[in-house]
Short mmCIF file of N, CA and C in Angstrom, two decimals:
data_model
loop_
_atom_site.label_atom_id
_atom_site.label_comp_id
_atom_site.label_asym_id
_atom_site.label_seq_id
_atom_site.Cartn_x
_atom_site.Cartn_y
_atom_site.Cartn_z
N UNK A 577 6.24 0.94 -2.21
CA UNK A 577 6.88 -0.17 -2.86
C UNK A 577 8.02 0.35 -3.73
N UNK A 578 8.81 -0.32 -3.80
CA UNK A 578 9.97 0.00 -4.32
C UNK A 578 10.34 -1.27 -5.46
N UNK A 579 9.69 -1.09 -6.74
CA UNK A 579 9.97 -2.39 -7.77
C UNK A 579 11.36 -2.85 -8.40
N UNK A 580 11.76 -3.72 -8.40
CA UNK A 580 13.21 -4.27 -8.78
C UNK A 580 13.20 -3.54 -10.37
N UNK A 581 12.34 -3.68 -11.10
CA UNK A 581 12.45 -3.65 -12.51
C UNK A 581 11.11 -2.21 -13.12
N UNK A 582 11.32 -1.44 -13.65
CA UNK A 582 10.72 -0.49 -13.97
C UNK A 582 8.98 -0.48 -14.13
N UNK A 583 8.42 -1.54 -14.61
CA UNK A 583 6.87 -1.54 -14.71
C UNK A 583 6.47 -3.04 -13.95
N UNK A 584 7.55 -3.20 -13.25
CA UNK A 584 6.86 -4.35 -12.16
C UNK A 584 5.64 -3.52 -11.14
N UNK A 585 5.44 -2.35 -10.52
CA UNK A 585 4.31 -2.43 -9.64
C UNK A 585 3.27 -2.11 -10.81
N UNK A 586 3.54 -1.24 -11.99
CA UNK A 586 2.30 -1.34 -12.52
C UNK A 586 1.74 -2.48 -12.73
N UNK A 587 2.51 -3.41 -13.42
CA UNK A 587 2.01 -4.61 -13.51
C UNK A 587 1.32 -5.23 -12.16
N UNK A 588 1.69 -4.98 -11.22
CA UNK A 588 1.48 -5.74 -10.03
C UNK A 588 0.30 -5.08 -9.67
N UNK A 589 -0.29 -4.23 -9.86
CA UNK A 589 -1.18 -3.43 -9.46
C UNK A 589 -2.77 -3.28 -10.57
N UNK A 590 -1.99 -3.34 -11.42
CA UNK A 590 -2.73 -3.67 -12.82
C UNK A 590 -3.74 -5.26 -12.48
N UNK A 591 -2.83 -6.75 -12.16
CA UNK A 591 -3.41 -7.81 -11.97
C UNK A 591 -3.89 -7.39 -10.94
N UNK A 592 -3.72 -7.28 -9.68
CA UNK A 592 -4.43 -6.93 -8.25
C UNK A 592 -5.83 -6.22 -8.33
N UNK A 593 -5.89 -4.76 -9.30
CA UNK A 593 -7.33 -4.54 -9.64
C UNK A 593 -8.31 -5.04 -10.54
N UNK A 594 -7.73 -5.94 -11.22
CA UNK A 594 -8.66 -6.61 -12.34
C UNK A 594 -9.24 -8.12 -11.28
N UNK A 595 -8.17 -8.65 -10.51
CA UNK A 595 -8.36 -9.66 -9.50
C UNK A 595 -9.67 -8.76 -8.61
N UNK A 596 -9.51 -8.13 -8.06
CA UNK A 596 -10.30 -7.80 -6.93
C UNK A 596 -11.52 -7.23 -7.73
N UNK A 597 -11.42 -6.52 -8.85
CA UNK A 597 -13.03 -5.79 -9.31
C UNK A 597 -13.75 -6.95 -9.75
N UNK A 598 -13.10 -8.07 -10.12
CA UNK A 598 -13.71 -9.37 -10.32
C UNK A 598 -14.29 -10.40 -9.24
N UNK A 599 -14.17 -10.07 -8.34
CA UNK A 599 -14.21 -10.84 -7.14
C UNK A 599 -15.43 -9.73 -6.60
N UNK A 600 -14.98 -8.34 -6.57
CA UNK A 600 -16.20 -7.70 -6.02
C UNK A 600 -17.43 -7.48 -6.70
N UNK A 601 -16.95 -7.33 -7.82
CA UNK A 601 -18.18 -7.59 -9.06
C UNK A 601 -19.31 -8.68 -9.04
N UNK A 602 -18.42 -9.91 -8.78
CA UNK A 602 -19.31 -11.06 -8.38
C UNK A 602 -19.94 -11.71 -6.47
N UNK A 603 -19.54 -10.77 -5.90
CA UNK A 603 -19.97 -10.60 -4.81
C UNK A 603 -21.12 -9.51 -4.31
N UNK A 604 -21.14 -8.52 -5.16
CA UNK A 604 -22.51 -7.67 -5.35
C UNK A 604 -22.96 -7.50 -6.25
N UNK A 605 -23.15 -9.14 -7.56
CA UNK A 605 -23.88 -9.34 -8.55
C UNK A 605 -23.89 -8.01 -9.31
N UNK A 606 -22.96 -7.26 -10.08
CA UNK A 606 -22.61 -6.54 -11.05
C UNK A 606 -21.42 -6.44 -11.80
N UNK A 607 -21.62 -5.87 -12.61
CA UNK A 607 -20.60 -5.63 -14.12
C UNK A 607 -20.29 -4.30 -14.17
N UNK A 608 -19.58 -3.48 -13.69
CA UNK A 608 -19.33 -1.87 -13.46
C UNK A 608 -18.49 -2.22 -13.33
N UNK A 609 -17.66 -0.71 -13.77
CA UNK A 609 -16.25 -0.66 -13.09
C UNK A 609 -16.17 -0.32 -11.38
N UNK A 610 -14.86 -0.20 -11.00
CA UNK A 610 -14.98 0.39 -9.69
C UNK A 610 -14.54 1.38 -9.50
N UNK A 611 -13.04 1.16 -10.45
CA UNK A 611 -12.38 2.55 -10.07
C UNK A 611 -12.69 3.53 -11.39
N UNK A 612 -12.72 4.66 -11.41
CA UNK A 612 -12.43 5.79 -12.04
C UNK A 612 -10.90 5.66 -12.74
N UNK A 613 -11.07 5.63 -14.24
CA UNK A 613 -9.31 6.24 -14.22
C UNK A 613 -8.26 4.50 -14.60
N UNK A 614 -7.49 5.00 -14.40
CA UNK A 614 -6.35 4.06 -14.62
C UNK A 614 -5.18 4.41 -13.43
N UNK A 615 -4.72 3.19 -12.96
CA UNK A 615 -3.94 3.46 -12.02
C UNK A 615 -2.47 4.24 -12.52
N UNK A 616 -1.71 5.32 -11.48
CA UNK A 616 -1.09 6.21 -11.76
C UNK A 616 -0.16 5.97 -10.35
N UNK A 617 1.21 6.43 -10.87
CA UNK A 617 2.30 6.11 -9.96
C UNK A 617 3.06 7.05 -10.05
N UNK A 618 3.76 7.73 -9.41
CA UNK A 618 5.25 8.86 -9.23
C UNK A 618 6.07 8.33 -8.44
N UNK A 619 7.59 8.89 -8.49
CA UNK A 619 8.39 8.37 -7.98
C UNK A 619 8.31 9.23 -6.70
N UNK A 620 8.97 8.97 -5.75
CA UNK A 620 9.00 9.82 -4.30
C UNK A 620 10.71 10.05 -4.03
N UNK A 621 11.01 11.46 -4.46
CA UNK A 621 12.29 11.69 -3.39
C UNK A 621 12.87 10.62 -2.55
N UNK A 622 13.99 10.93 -2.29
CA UNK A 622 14.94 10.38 -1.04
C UNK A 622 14.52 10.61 -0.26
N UNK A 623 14.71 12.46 0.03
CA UNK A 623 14.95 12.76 0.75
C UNK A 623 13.00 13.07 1.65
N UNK A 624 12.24 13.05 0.47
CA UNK A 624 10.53 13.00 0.49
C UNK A 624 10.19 11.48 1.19
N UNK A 625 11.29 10.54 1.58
CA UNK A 625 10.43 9.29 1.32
C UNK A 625 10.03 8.90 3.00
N UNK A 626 10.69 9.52 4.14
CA UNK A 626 10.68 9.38 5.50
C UNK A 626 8.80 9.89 5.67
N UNK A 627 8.86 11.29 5.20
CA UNK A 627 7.79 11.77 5.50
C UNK A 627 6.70 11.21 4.89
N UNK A 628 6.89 10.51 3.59
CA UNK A 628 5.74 9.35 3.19
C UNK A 628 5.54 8.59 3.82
N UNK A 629 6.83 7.68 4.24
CA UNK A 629 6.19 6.40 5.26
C UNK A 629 5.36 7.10 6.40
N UNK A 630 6.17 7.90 7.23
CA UNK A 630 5.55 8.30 8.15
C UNK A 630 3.86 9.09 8.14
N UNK A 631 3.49 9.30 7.25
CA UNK A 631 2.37 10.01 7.09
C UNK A 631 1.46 8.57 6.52
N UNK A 632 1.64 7.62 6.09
CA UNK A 632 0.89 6.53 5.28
C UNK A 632 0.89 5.32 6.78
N UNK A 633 1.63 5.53 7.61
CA UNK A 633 2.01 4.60 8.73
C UNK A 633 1.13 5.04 10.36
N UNK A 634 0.71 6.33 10.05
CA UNK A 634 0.15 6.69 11.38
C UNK A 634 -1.45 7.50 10.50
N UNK A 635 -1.30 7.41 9.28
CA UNK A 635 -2.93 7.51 8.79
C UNK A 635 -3.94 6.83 9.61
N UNK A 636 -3.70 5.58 9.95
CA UNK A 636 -4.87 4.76 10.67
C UNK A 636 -5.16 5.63 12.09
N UNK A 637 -4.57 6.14 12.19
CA UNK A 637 -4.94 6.88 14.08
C UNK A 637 -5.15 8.32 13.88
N UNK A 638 -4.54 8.68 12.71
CA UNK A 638 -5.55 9.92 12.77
C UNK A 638 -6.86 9.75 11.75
N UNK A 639 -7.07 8.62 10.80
CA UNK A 639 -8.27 8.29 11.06
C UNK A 639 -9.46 7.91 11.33
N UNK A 640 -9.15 7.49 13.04
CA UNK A 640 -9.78 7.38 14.07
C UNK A 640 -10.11 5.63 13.44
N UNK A 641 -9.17 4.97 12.80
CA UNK A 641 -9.34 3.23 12.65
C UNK A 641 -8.48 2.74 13.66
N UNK A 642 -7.59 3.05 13.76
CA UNK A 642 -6.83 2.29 15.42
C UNK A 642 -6.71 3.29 16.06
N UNK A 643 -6.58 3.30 17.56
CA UNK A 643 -6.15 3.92 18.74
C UNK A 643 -4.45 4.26 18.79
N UNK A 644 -4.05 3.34 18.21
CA UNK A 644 -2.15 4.02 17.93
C UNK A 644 -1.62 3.18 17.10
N UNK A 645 -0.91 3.28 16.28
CA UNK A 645 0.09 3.14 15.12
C UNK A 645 0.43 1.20 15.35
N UNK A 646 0.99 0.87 16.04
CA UNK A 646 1.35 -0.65 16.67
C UNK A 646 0.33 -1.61 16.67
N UNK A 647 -1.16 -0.74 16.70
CA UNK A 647 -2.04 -2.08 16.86
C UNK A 647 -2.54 -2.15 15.45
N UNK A 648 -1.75 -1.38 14.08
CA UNK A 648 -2.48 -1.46 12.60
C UNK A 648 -2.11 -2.27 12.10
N UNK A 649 -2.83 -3.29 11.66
CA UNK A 649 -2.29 -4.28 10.46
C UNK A 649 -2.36 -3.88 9.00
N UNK A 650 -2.55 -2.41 8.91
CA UNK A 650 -2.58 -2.31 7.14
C UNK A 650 -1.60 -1.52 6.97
N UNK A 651 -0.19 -1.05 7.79
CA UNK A 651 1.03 -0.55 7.55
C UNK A 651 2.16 -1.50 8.23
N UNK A 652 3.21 -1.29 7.71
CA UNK A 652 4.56 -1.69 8.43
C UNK A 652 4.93 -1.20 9.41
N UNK A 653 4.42 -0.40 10.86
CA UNK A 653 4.45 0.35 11.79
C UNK A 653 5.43 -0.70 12.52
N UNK A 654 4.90 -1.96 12.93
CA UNK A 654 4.67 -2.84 13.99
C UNK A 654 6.05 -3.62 13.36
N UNK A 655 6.28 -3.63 12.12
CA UNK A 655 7.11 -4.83 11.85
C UNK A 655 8.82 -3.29 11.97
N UNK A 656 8.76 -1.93 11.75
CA UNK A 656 9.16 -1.11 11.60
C UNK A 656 9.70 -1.10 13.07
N UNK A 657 9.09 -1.23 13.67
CA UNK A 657 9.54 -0.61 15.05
C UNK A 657 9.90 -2.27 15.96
N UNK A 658 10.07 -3.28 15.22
CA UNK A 658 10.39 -4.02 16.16
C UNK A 658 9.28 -5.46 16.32
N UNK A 659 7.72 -5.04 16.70
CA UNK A 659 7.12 -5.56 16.93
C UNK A 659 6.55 -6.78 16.00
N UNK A 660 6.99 -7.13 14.85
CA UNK A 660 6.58 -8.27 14.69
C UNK A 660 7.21 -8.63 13.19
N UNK A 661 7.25 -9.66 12.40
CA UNK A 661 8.28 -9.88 11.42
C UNK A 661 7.68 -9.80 10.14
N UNK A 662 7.81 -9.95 9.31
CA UNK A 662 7.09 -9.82 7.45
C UNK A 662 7.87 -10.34 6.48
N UNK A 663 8.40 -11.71 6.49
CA UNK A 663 9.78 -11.86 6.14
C UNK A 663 9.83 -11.30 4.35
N UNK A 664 8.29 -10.73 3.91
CA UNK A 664 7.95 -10.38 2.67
C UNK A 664 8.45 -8.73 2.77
N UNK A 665 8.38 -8.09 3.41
CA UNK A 665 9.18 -7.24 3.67
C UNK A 665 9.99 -6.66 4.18
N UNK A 666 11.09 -5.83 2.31
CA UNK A 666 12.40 -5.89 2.70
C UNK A 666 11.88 -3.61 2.34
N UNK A 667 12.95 -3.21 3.67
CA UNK A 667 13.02 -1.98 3.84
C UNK A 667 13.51 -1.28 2.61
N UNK A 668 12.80 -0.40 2.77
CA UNK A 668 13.65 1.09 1.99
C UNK A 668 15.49 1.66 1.81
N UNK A 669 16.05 1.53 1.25
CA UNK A 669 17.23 1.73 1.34
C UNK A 669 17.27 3.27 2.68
N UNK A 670 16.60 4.12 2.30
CA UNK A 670 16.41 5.49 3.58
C UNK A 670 16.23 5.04 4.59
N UNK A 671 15.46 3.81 4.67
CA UNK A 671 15.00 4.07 6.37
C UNK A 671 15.80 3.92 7.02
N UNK A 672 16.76 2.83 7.36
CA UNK A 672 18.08 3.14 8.45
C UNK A 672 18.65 3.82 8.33
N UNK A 673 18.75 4.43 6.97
CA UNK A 673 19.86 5.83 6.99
C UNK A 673 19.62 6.24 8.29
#
């Protein structure tokens, strides 16, 4: 993710785990935390950022959750290469480089 404004994904990420530990909390009747820690973010290179997508985009097939990259719905592979639209996502300034 790439945030318009400096602590927009924390924020965004911040509501998203308090949303979901609440939802899972009350779906296996407990009060625990889930995660360890506090969520933590770094920036990624330019020139680092190809080999991120690409390593976060074909994770699912090497671990052994899809058979190849196109049939994953939990990366931008499919909408990346053509195969299908996300009008919620807008690319990386690198990737057409």
């Amino acid at each position: 993710m790439t945030p318009q404004n400096e602590d927009s994904l924390a924020k965004t990420m911040q509501s998203l785990g308090r949303r979901y530990a609440q939802y899972f909390n009350r779906q296996h009747r407990r009060s625990e935390t889930i995660w360890e820690g506090r969520y933590r973010s770094s920036l990624i290179e330019p020139g680092y950022f190809l080999r991120c997508q690409r390593y976060i985009e074909l994770n699912p097939v090497r671990a052994g959750y899809e058979s190849n990259p196109q049939s994953s719905t939990w990366t931008s592979f499919a909408t990346h290469i053509g195969g299908k639209t996300e009008p919620w996502l807008v690319d990386n300034q690198s990737w057409w480089k």
